[in-house]
Amino acid sequence: MSNTCLNNIPSVVQTFDHDDFFARRCIWVNGPVIVGAGPSGLAVGAGLKKQDVPFIILERANCVASLWQNHTYDCLKLHLPKQFSQLPNFPFPEDFPEYPTKRQFITYLESYAKHFDISPHFNETVQSAKYDETFGLWRVKTIRETSSNSNLIGDDQVEYICRWLVVATGENAEKVVPEFEGFEEFGGHVIHVCDYKSGKRYGGKRVLVVGCGNSGMEVSLDLCSHEAEPTMVVRNSVHVLPREVMGKSTFELAVLLMKWLPLWLVDKILLILAWLILGNVEKYGLRRPSIGPLQLKNSAGKTPVLDIGALQKIRSGEIKVVPGVKRFFPGRVELVNGDDIEIDSVILATGYRSNVPSWLKENDFFSQDGIPKNPFPNGWKGKAGLYAVGFTRKGLSGASLDAISVAHDISKSWKEETKQRK
């Protein structure tokens, strides 16, 4: 799929500075470079394989779907039914449950890569990607970890030259760690939820879970099952919806309603159903936002919580709900309402962000927070052969739709250019 290019494109080599030329190997890619081997990158690769378009996938970790493999908790299940979470041209096995587990989803993604014969370049981190306007090509600089007998022996610096660049690193590439006054004084055990596996080590401990999204709720529920004492910080308003309504997925119901009704009316219906099934959650400290769950998801990317049992634990008092943190002290925390509680550990369920601004240079396609400026469904294609997949704020189904569009568009261009060269 790639070959050393020093003899093939001398005009490009002439653009290197002297140090760069001797420090890096230059590789010409006869097709796109895809950054990221998560579901988005794999889906694009599969689409290109079906069209016989060559490509390479660069992945900084040592496996596909590294977020799922290395940075998710053991009890995690897909929040949406499997038919809304499968990647293009490869359905989930029929014997998988409606909501596959973390392990099942990882197995599915590994099978997906094997089925389409996708072999990413693992342990290769993109340092920068920049469009060379003079030659109309992308220059992607990486550092590749090299090893022998599982021992790291050095770094191999590489520069890929390509006509198309696909950004598939997604919205959740880096953890968000907020700053709190006195945090360094706390002295207890502190982790981000990306490093949490299970509540085994927290039995009998008083644990402060900062954040009330799906991760915060599910980790708090898991802590309860391991006889810990979780206290969940709810700083902002949040929509809590039942995962299912009369045996049907709430998401599936919303998709069906949106075919016939305006968004605001679907939101009204969802909130009425949530009130009938879950009751008034505000009396437990879970304030609802002023705009509906679907509108909030579209405008701000904030996903509603799909309840899988945490609300019952909140009602019973097994999960305590408290307002925002004011500051930390050794072994305790002061809240914004003046209350003071003793805690042993802190789990930061404070979310993730895109890392695109740190390596994609001089480009106005992405906003400062690393999300394409054009909203779905128009955020997948930029200028000069730049594409984005996995930034739709619509989960795996949105990523799949973008991946299909990107693979089709690149295939069309690649075949036209290949025909012209011949």
CSV table of C-alpha atoms in Angstrom, one decimal:
chain,number,residue,atom,x,y,z
A,1,MET,CA,0.0,0.0,0.0
A,2,SER,CA,3.0,2.3,0.4
A,3,ASN,CA,6.5,2.5,-0.9
A,4,THR,CA,9.6,4.5,-0.2
A,5,CYS,CA,9.3,7.7,-2.3
A,6,LEU,CA,12.6,9.4,-2.4
A,7,ASN,CA,13.0,8.5,-6.1
A,8,ASN,CA,9.3,8.7,-6.9
A,9,ILE,CA,8.5,12.3,-6.0
A,10,PRO,CA,11.8,14.3,-6.0
A,11,SER,CA,9.8,17.6,-6.2
A,12,VAL,CA,8.3,16.8,-2.8
A,13,VAL,CA,11.7,15.8,-1.3
A,14,GLN,CA,13.1,19.2,-2.3
A,15,THR,CA,10.6,20.9,0.1
A,16,PHE,CA,12.2,19.2,3.2
A,17,ASP,CA,14.6,21.2,5.3
A,18,HIS,CA,18.1,19.7,5.6
A,19,ASP,CA,17.6,18.3,9.2
A,20,ASP,CA,14.1,16.9,8.3
A,21,PHE,CA,15.5,15.1,5.3
A,22,PHE,CA,18.0,13.1,7.1
A,23,ALA,CA,16.0,12.5,10.3
A,24,ARG,CA,12.9,11.1,8.7
A,25,ARG,CA,12.0,8.4,6.1
A,26,CYS,CA,9.7,9.6,3.5
A,27,ILE,CA,6.9,7.3,2.3
A,28,TRP,CA,4.5,8.0,-0.6
A,29,VAL,CA,1.0,6.6,0.0
A,30,ASN,CA,-0.9,5.8,-3.2
A,31,GLY,CA,-4.2,6.6,-1.5
A,32,PRO,CA,-5.4,8.2,1.7
A,33,VAL,CA,-3.8,8.3,5.2
A,34,ILE,CA,-6.4,7.5,7.9
A,35,VAL,CA,-5.5,8.7,11.4
A,36,GLY,CA,-7.1,6.6,14.0
A,37,ALA,CA,-8.0,2.8,14.2
A,38,GLY,CA,-11.2,3.1,16.1
A,39,PRO,CA,-14.7,2.3,14.7
A,40,SER,CA,-14.5,5.4,12.4
A,41,GLY,CA,-11.2,4.6,10.9
A,42,LEU,CA,-12.0,1.0,10.4
A,43,ALA,CA,-15.3,1.8,8.7
A,44,VAL,CA,-13.5,4.1,6.2
A,45,GLY,CA,-10.9,1.4,5.6
A,46,ALA,CA,-13.6,-1.2,4.9
A,47,GLY,CA,-15.3,1.1,2.4
A,48,LEU,CA,-12.0,1.7,0.6
A,49,LYS,CA,-11.2,-2.0,0.6
A,50,LYS,CA,-14.5,-2.7,-1.2
A,51,GLN,CA,-13.4,-0.2,-3.9
A,52,ASP,CA,-9.8,-1.6,-4.1
A,53,VAL,CA,-8.4,1.8,-3.0
A,54,PRO,CA,-5.0,1.5,-1.1
A,55,PHE,CA,-4.6,3.3,2.2
A,56,ILE,CA,-2.8,3.2,5.5
A,57,ILE,CA,-4.2,3.6,9.0
A,58,LEU,CA,-2.0,5.2,11.7
A,59,GLU,CA,-2.8,4.3,15.3
A,60,ARG,CA,-0.9,5.6,18.3
A,61,ALA,CA,-2.0,2.7,20.5
A,62,ASN,CA,-1.1,-1.0,20.1
A,63,CYS,CA,-4.6,-2.2,19.1
A,64,VAL,CA,-7.8,-1.3,17.2
A,65,ALA,CA,-10.4,0.6,19.2
A,66,SER,CA,-8.0,1.5,22.0
A,67,LEU,CA,-10.5,3.7,23.8
A,68,TRP,CA,-12.8,0.7,24.2
A,69,GLN,CA,-10.0,-1.8,24.9
A,70,ASN,CA,-7.9,0.3,27.4
A,71,HIS,CA,-10.1,3.1,28.7
A,72,THR,CA,-13.5,1.8,29.5
A,73,TYR,CA,-15.0,0.2,32.6
A,74,ASP,CA,-15.8,-3.5,32.7
A,75,CYS,CA,-19.5,-3.2,33.1
A,76,LEU,CA,-20.0,-1.0,30.1
A,77,LYS,CA,-22.6,-2.0,27.5
A,78,LEU,CA,-23.6,-0.2,24.3
A,79,HIS,CA,-26.2,2.5,25.1
A,80,LEU,CA,-28.1,1.9,21.9
A,81,PRO,CA,-29.5,-1.3,20.4
A,82,LYS,CA,-27.0,-3.2,18.2
A,83,GLN,CA,-28.7,-2.4,14.9
A,84,PHE,CA,-27.9,1.3,15.5
A,85,SER,CA,-24.3,0.6,16.5
A,86,GLN,CA,-23.0,-1.8,13.8
A,87,LEU,CA,-20.5,-0.6,11.2
A,88,PRO,CA,-21.2,-0.7,7.4
A,89,ASN,CA,-21.4,-4.0,5.6
A,90,PHE,CA,-20.9,-6.2,8.7
A,91,PRO,CA,-23.8,-6.8,11.1
A,92,PHE,CA,-23.4,-8.0,14.6
A,93,PRO,CA,-23.7,-11.7,15.2
A,94,GLU,CA,-27.3,-12.8,15.7
A,95,ASP,CA,-26.5,-14.4,19.1
A,96,PHE,CA,-25.3,-11.1,20.5
A,97,PRO,CA,-27.8,-9.4,22.9
A,98,GLU,CA,-29.7,-6.3,22.1
A,99,TYR,CA,-27.1,-4.2,24.0
A,100,PRO,CA,-23.7,-5.8,23.5
A,101,THR,CA,-21.1,-5.8,26.3
A,102,LYS,CA,-17.8,-4.1,26.1
A,103,ARG,CA,-16.0,-7.4,25.4
A,104,GLN,CA,-18.5,-8.3,22.7
A,105,PHE,CA,-18.1,-5.0,21.0
A,106,ILE,CA,-14.3,-5.3,21.0
A,107,THR,CA,-14.6,-8.8,19.6
A,108,TYR,CA,-16.9,-7.4,16.9
A,109,LEU,CA,-14.4,-4.6,15.9
A,110,GLU,CA,-11.5,-7.1,15.8
A,111,SER,CA,-13.6,-9.3,13.6
A,112,TYR,CA,-14.5,-6.3,11.4
A,113,ALA,CA,-10.8,-5.5,10.9
A,114,LYS,CA,-10.0,-9.2,10.1
A,115,HIS,CA,-13.0,-9.6,7.8
A,116,PHE,CA,-11.9,-6.6,5.6
A,117,ASP,CA,-8.1,-7.4,6.0
A,118,ILE,CA,-7.3,-4.1,7.7
A,119,SER,CA,-3.9,-3.9,9.2
A,120,PRO,CA,-3.2,-0.6,10.9
A,121,HIS,CA,0.3,0.7,11.7
A,122,PHE,CA,0.2,0.4,15.5
A,123,ASN,CA,2.3,2.4,18.0
A,124,GLU,CA,2.7,5.2,15.5
A,125,THR,CA,1.7,8.7,16.8
A,126,VAL,CA,1.0,11.6,14.4
A,127,GLN,CA,3.0,14.6,15.4
A,128,SER,CA,1.7,16.9,12.7
A,129,ALA,CA,-0.3,17.0,9.4
A,130,LYS,CA,0.1,19.9,7.1
A,131,TYR,CA,-1.1,20.6,3.6
A,132,ASP,CA,1.6,21.6,1.1
A,133,GLU,CA,-0.1,24.0,-1.2
A,134,THR,CA,2.8,24.2,-3.6
A,135,PHE,CA,2.5,20.5,-4.5
A,136,GLY,CA,-1.1,19.8,-3.5
A,137,LEU,CA,-0.2,17.1,-1.1
A,138,TRP,CA,-0.5,16.3,2.6
A,139,ARG,CA,2.6,15.8,4.8
A,140,VAL,CA,1.9,13.7,7.8
A,141,LYS,CA,4.8,13.4,10.3
A,142,THR,CA,4.8,10.6,12.8
A,143,ILE,CA,6.9,8.9,15.5
A,144,ARG,CA,6.8,5.1,15.4
A,145,GLU,CA,7.8,3.1,18.4
A,146,THR,CA,10.1,0.3,17.4
A,147,SER,CA,10.7,-2.8,19.6
A,148,SER,CA,12.5,-6.1,19.8
A,149,ASN,CA,11.2,-9.0,21.9
A,150,SER,CA,8.6,-6.7,23.5
A,151,ASN,CA,11.3,-4.2,24.6
A,152,LEU,CA,11.1,-0.7,23.4
A,153,ILE,CA,14.4,0.1,21.6
A,154,GLY,CA,13.8,3.5,20.0
A,155,ASP,CA,11.6,5.8,17.9
A,156,ASP,CA,11.4,5.7,14.1
A,157,GLN,CA,10.5,9.1,12.5
A,158,VAL,CA,8.5,8.9,9.3
A,159,GLU,CA,6.8,11.4,7.0
A,160,TYR,CA,3.9,10.2,4.8
A,161,ILE,CA,3.1,12.1,1.6
A,162,CYS,CA,-0.5,11.6,0.4
A,163,ARG,CA,-3.2,13.2,-1.6
A,164,TRP,CA,-6.0,12.6,0.9
A,165,LEU,CA,-6.1,12.8,4.7
A,166,VAL,CA,-8.9,11.2,6.8
A,167,VAL,CA,-9.1,12.4,10.5
A,168,ALA,CA,-10.7,9.6,12.4
A,169,THR,CA,-9.5,10.3,15.9
A,170,GLY,CA,-13.0,11.1,17.1
A,171,GLU,CA,-14.5,13.3,19.8
A,172,ASN,CA,-13.1,11.3,22.7
A,173,ALA,CA,-9.3,11.3,22.0
A,174,GLU,CA,-8.2,13.0,25.3
A,175,LYS,CA,-9.5,13.0,28.8
A,176,VAL,CA,-10.8,16.2,30.3
A,177,VAL,CA,-9.4,16.9,33.8
A,178,PRO,CA,-10.9,20.0,35.4
A,179,GLU,CA,-9.0,22.2,37.9
A,180,PHE,CA,-10.2,22.4,41.5
A,181,GLU,CA,-9.0,24.6,44.3
A,182,GLY,CA,-7.0,22.6,46.8
A,183,PHE,CA,-7.1,19.4,44.6
A,184,GLU,CA,-3.4,18.8,45.3
A,185,GLU,CA,-4.1,18.9,49.0
A,186,PHE,CA,-6.7,16.1,49.0
A,187,GLY,CA,-4.2,13.2,49.4
A,188,GLY,CA,-6.7,10.4,48.5
A,189,HIS,CA,-6.9,8.2,45.4
A,190,VAL,CA,-7.8,10.1,42.3
A,191,ILE,CA,-8.4,8.8,38.8
A,192,HIS,CA,-10.2,9.8,35.6
A,193,VAL,CA,-13.0,7.4,34.6
A,194,CYS,CA,-10.9,6.4,31.6
A,195,ASP,CA,-8.8,4.4,34.1
A,196,TYR,CA,-11.6,2.9,36.1
A,197,LYS,CA,-12.3,-0.8,35.5
A,198,SER,CA,-14.6,-1.9,38.4
A,199,GLY,CA,-15.6,-1.1,41.9
A,200,LYS,CA,-13.7,-4.0,43.4
A,201,ARG,CA,-11.0,-1.9,45.0
A,202,TYR,CA,-13.5,0.6,46.4
A,203,GLY,CA,-15.5,-1.7,48.7
A,204,GLY,CA,-16.4,0.2,51.9
A,205,LYS,CA,-14.9,3.4,50.6
A,206,ARG,CA,-16.5,6.8,50.3
A,207,VAL,CA,-16.1,7.8,46.6
A,208,LEU,CA,-16.9,11.1,45.1
A,209,VAL,CA,-17.9,10.7,41.4
A,210,VAL,CA,-17.5,14.1,39.7
A,211,GLY,CA,-19.9,14.2,36.7
A,212,CYS,CA,-23.5,12.9,36.0
A,213,GLY,CA,-23.4,11.8,32.4
A,214,ASN,CA,-23.8,8.2,31.4
A,215,SER,CA,-20.3,7.3,32.7
A,216,GLY,CA,-20.9,9.1,36.0
A,217,MET,CA,-24.2,7.3,36.5
A,218,GLU,CA,-23.0,3.9,35.5
A,219,VAL,CA,-19.8,4.1,37.6
A,220,SER,CA,-21.8,5.2,40.6
A,221,LEU,CA,-24.1,2.2,40.0
A,222,ASP,CA,-21.1,-0.2,39.7
A,223,LEU,CA,-19.7,1.2,42.9
A,224,CYS,CA,-23.0,0.4,44.7
A,225,SER,CA,-22.8,-3.2,43.5
A,226,HIS,CA,-19.3,-3.5,45.1
A,227,GLU,CA,-20.6,-2.1,48.5
A,228,ALA,CA,-18.9,1.3,48.1
A,229,GLU,CA,-20.5,4.6,49.1
A,230,PRO,CA,-20.7,6.8,46.0
A,231,THR,CA,-21.6,10.5,46.1
A,232,MET,CA,-22.2,11.9,42.6
A,233,VAL,CA,-21.6,15.6,41.8
A,234,VAL,CA,-24.3,17.1,39.6
A,235,ARG,CA,-23.0,20.6,38.7
A,236,ASN,CA,-25.2,21.2,35.7
A,237,SER,CA,-28.7,20.3,34.5
A,238,VAL,CA,-29.1,16.8,32.9
A,239,HIS,CA,-31.7,14.9,30.9
A,240,VAL,CA,-32.4,11.4,32.3
A,241,LEU,CA,-34.5,9.2,30.0
A,242,PRO,CA,-35.5,5.5,30.4
A,243,ARG,CA,-33.4,3.3,28.2
A,244,GLU,CA,-36.6,1.6,27.0
A,245,VAL,CA,-40.3,2.5,26.7
A,246,MET,CA,-42.6,-0.5,26.8
A,247,GLY,CA,-39.9,-2.8,25.7
A,248,LYS,CA,-38.7,-0.6,22.8
A,249,SER,CA,-35.5,1.4,22.8
A,250,THR,CA,-36.1,5.1,23.6
A,251,PHE,CA,-33.6,6.0,20.8
A,252,GLU,CA,-35.4,3.8,18.3
A,253,LEU,CA,-38.7,5.4,19.3
A,254,ALA,CA,-37.2,8.9,18.8
A,255,VAL,CA,-35.9,7.9,15.4
A,256,LEU,CA,-39.3,6.7,14.4
A,257,LEU,CA,-41.1,9.8,15.7
A,258,MET,CA,-38.7,12.1,13.9
A,259,LYS,CA,-39.8,10.7,10.6
A,260,TRP,CA,-43.2,12.2,11.1
A,261,LEU,CA,-42.9,15.0,13.7
A,262,PRO,CA,-40.8,18.1,14.3
A,263,LEU,CA,-37.9,17.9,16.7
A,264,TRP,CA,-39.5,20.0,19.4
A,265,LEU,CA,-42.6,17.8,19.5
A,266,VAL,CA,-40.6,14.6,19.7
A,267,ASP,CA,-38.7,16.2,22.7
A,268,LYS,CA,-42.0,17.0,24.3
A,269,ILE,CA,-43.2,13.4,23.9
A,270,LEU,CA,-39.9,12.0,25.3
A,271,LEU,CA,-40.1,14.2,28.4
A,272,ILE,CA,-43.7,13.2,29.0
A,273,LEU,CA,-42.8,9.5,28.8
A,274,ALA,CA,-39.7,10.1,31.0
A,275,TRP,CA,-42.0,11.7,33.6
A,276,LEU,CA,-44.5,8.9,33.5
A,277,ILE,CA,-41.8,6.2,33.8
A,278,LEU,CA,-39.2,7.8,36.0
A,279,GLY,CA,-41.2,10.3,37.9
A,280,ASN,CA,-40.0,13.8,38.9
A,281,VAL,CA,-36.2,13.4,39.0
A,282,GLU,CA,-35.7,17.0,39.9
A,283,LYS,CA,-36.5,16.4,43.6
A,284,TYR,CA,-33.4,14.2,43.7
A,285,GLY,CA,-31.2,17.0,42.5
A,286,LEU,CA,-31.3,16.1,38.8
A,287,ARG,CA,-32.4,19.4,37.2
A,288,ARG,CA,-33.6,19.2,33.6
A,289,PRO,CA,-32.2,21.6,31.0
A,290,SER,CA,-34.6,24.2,29.6
A,291,ILE,CA,-34.4,22.8,26.1
A,292,GLY,CA,-35.3,19.2,25.1
A,293,PRO,CA,-32.9,16.2,25.0
A,294,LEU,CA,-32.7,15.9,21.2
A,295,GLN,CA,-32.3,19.6,20.6
A,296,LEU,CA,-29.6,19.8,23.3
A,297,LYS,CA,-27.8,16.9,21.7
A,298,ASN,CA,-27.9,18.6,18.3
A,299,SER,CA,-26.9,22.0,19.5
A,300,ALA,CA,-24.3,21.3,22.2
A,301,GLY,CA,-23.4,17.6,21.7
A,302,LYS,CA,-24.6,16.8,25.2
A,303,THR,CA,-26.0,13.3,25.4
A,304,PRO,CA,-29.0,12.5,27.6
A,305,VAL,CA,-28.5,9.9,30.3
A,306,LEU,CA,-30.2,6.5,29.5
A,307,ASP,CA,-31.0,5.1,32.9
A,308,ILE,CA,-30.1,1.5,33.5
A,309,GLY,CA,-30.7,1.4,37.3
A,310,ALA,CA,-28.8,4.3,38.8
A,311,LEU,CA,-32.0,6.3,39.4
A,312,GLN,CA,-33.4,3.6,41.7
A,313,LYS,CA,-30.2,3.8,43.8
A,314,ILE,CA,-30.5,7.6,43.9
A,315,ARG,CA,-34.1,7.3,45.2
A,316,SER,CA,-33.0,4.8,47.9
A,317,GLY,CA,-30.1,7.0,49.0
A,318,GLU,CA,-27.5,4.5,48.0
A,319,ILE,CA,-26.1,7.0,45.5
A,320,LYS,CA,-26.1,10.5,47.0
A,321,VAL,CA,-26.4,13.5,44.7
A,322,VAL,CA,-24.7,16.7,45.6
A,323,PRO,CA,-24.1,20.1,43.9
A,324,GLY,CA,-20.8,21.4,42.5
A,325,VAL,CA,-17.4,21.3,44.2
A,326,LYS,CA,-16.1,24.5,45.8
A,327,ARG,CA,-12.7,23.2,46.9
A,328,PHE,CA,-10.8,20.2,48.3
A,329,PHE,CA,-9.1,19.7,51.6
A,330,PRO,CA,-7.2,16.7,53.0
A,331,GLY,CA,-9.6,13.8,53.0
A,332,ARG,CA,-12.7,16.0,52.4
A,333,VAL,CA,-14.5,18.3,50.0
A,334,GLU,CA,-16.5,21.5,50.4
A,335,LEU,CA,-19.5,21.9,48.1
A,336,VAL,CA,-20.9,25.1,46.6
A,337,ASN,CA,-23.9,24.9,49.0
A,338,GLY,CA,-21.5,25.0,52.0
A,339,ASP,CA,-21.8,21.3,52.9
A,340,ASP,CA,-18.6,19.5,53.8
A,341,ILE,CA,-18.2,15.8,53.3
A,342,GLU,CA,-15.4,13.3,54.0
A,343,ILE,CA,-14.2,11.1,51.1
A,344,ASP,CA,-11.6,8.5,50.4
A,345,SER,CA,-11.4,8.6,46.6
A,346,VAL,CA,-12.3,10.7,43.6
A,347,ILE,CA,-13.4,9.5,40.2
A,348,LEU,CA,-13.5,12.2,37.5
A,349,ALA,CA,-16.3,11.3,35.1
A,350,THR,CA,-15.6,14.7,33.4
A,351,GLY,CA,-15.6,13.6,29.8
A,352,TYR,CA,-13.3,13.7,26.8
A,353,ARG,CA,-12.3,16.0,24.0
A,354,SER,CA,-10.9,16.0,20.5
A,355,ASN,CA,-7.1,16.2,20.1
A,356,VAL,CA,-7.1,17.4,16.5
A,357,PRO,CA,-5.9,21.0,17.2
A,358,SER,CA,-2.7,19.6,18.7
A,359,TRP,CA,-1.5,18.0,15.4
A,360,LEU,CA,-3.5,19.3,12.4
A,361,LYS,CA,-1.7,22.4,11.4
A,362,GLU,CA,-3.1,25.6,9.8
A,363,ASN,CA,-6.5,24.5,8.9
A,364,ASP,CA,-9.9,26.2,9.2
A,365,PHE,CA,-12.1,23.1,8.7
A,366,PHE,CA,-12.0,22.3,12.4
A,367,SER,CA,-13.0,24.6,15.2
A,368,GLN,CA,-10.8,25.4,18.2
A,369,ASP,CA,-12.3,22.5,20.2
A,370,GLY,CA,-11.4,20.1,17.4
A,371,ILE,CA,-14.9,19.5,15.9
A,372,PRO,CA,-15.7,20.3,12.2
A,373,LYS,CA,-17.3,23.7,11.9
A,374,ASN,CA,-20.1,22.4,9.6
A,375,PRO,CA,-22.7,20.4,11.5
A,376,PHE,CA,-24.0,17.0,10.6
A,377,PRO,CA,-24.5,15.8,7.9
A,378,ASN,CA,-22.1,18.3,6.2
A,379,GLY,CA,-19.1,18.0,8.4
A,380,TRP,CA,-17.3,15.1,6.7
A,381,LYS,CA,-15.6,16.9,3.8
A,382,GLY,CA,-13.1,19.7,3.9
A,383,LYS,CA,-10.9,21.3,1.3
A,384,ALA,CA,-7.8,19.9,-0.5
A,385,GLY,CA,-8.6,16.2,0.2
A,386,LEU,CA,-9.3,16.6,4.0
A,387,TYR,CA,-12.0,14.4,5.5
A,388,ALA,CA,-13.4,13.9,9.0
A,389,VAL,CA,-15.2,10.8,10.5
A,390,GLY,CA,-16.4,10.3,14.0
A,391,PHE,CA,-17.3,13.9,14.9
A,392,THR,CA,-21.0,13.9,14.3
A,393,ARG,CA,-22.1,13.8,18.0
A,394,LYS,CA,-24.4,11.1,16.8
A,395,GLY,CA,-22.5,8.1,18.0
A,396,LEU,CA,-21.6,5.0,15.9
A,397,SER,CA,-24.5,5.5,13.5
A,398,GLY,CA,-23.4,9.0,12.6
A,399,ALA,CA,-19.8,7.8,12.2
A,400,SER,CA,-20.9,5.0,9.9
A,401,LEU,CA,-22.9,7.4,7.7
A,402,ASP,CA,-19.9,9.7,7.4
A,403,ALA,CA,-17.5,6.8,6.7
A,404,ILE,CA,-19.7,5.7,3.8
A,405,SER,CA,-19.6,9.2,2.3
A,406,VAL,CA,-15.9,9.6,2.8
A,407,ALA,CA,-15.0,6.2,1.3
A,408,HIS,CA,-17.2,6.8,-1.7
A,409,ASP,CA,-15.8,10.3,-2.3
A,410,ILE,CA,-12.2,9.2,-2.1
A,411,SER,CA,-12.8,6.2,-4.2
A,412,LYS,CA,-14.3,8.3,-7.0
A,413,SER,CA,-11.3,10.8,-6.9
A,414,TRP,CA,-8.7,8.0,-6.7
A,415,LYS,CA,-10.1,6.1,-9.7
A,416,GLU,CA,-10.3,9.3,-11.8
A,417,GLU,CA,-6.7,10.3,-10.9
A,418,THR,CA,-5.4,6.7,-11.5
A,419,LYS,CA,-7.1,6.7,-14.9
A,420,GLN,CA,-5.5,10.0,-15.8
A,421,ARG,CA,-2.0,8.8,-14.8
A,422,LYS,CA,-2.4,5.6,-16.9
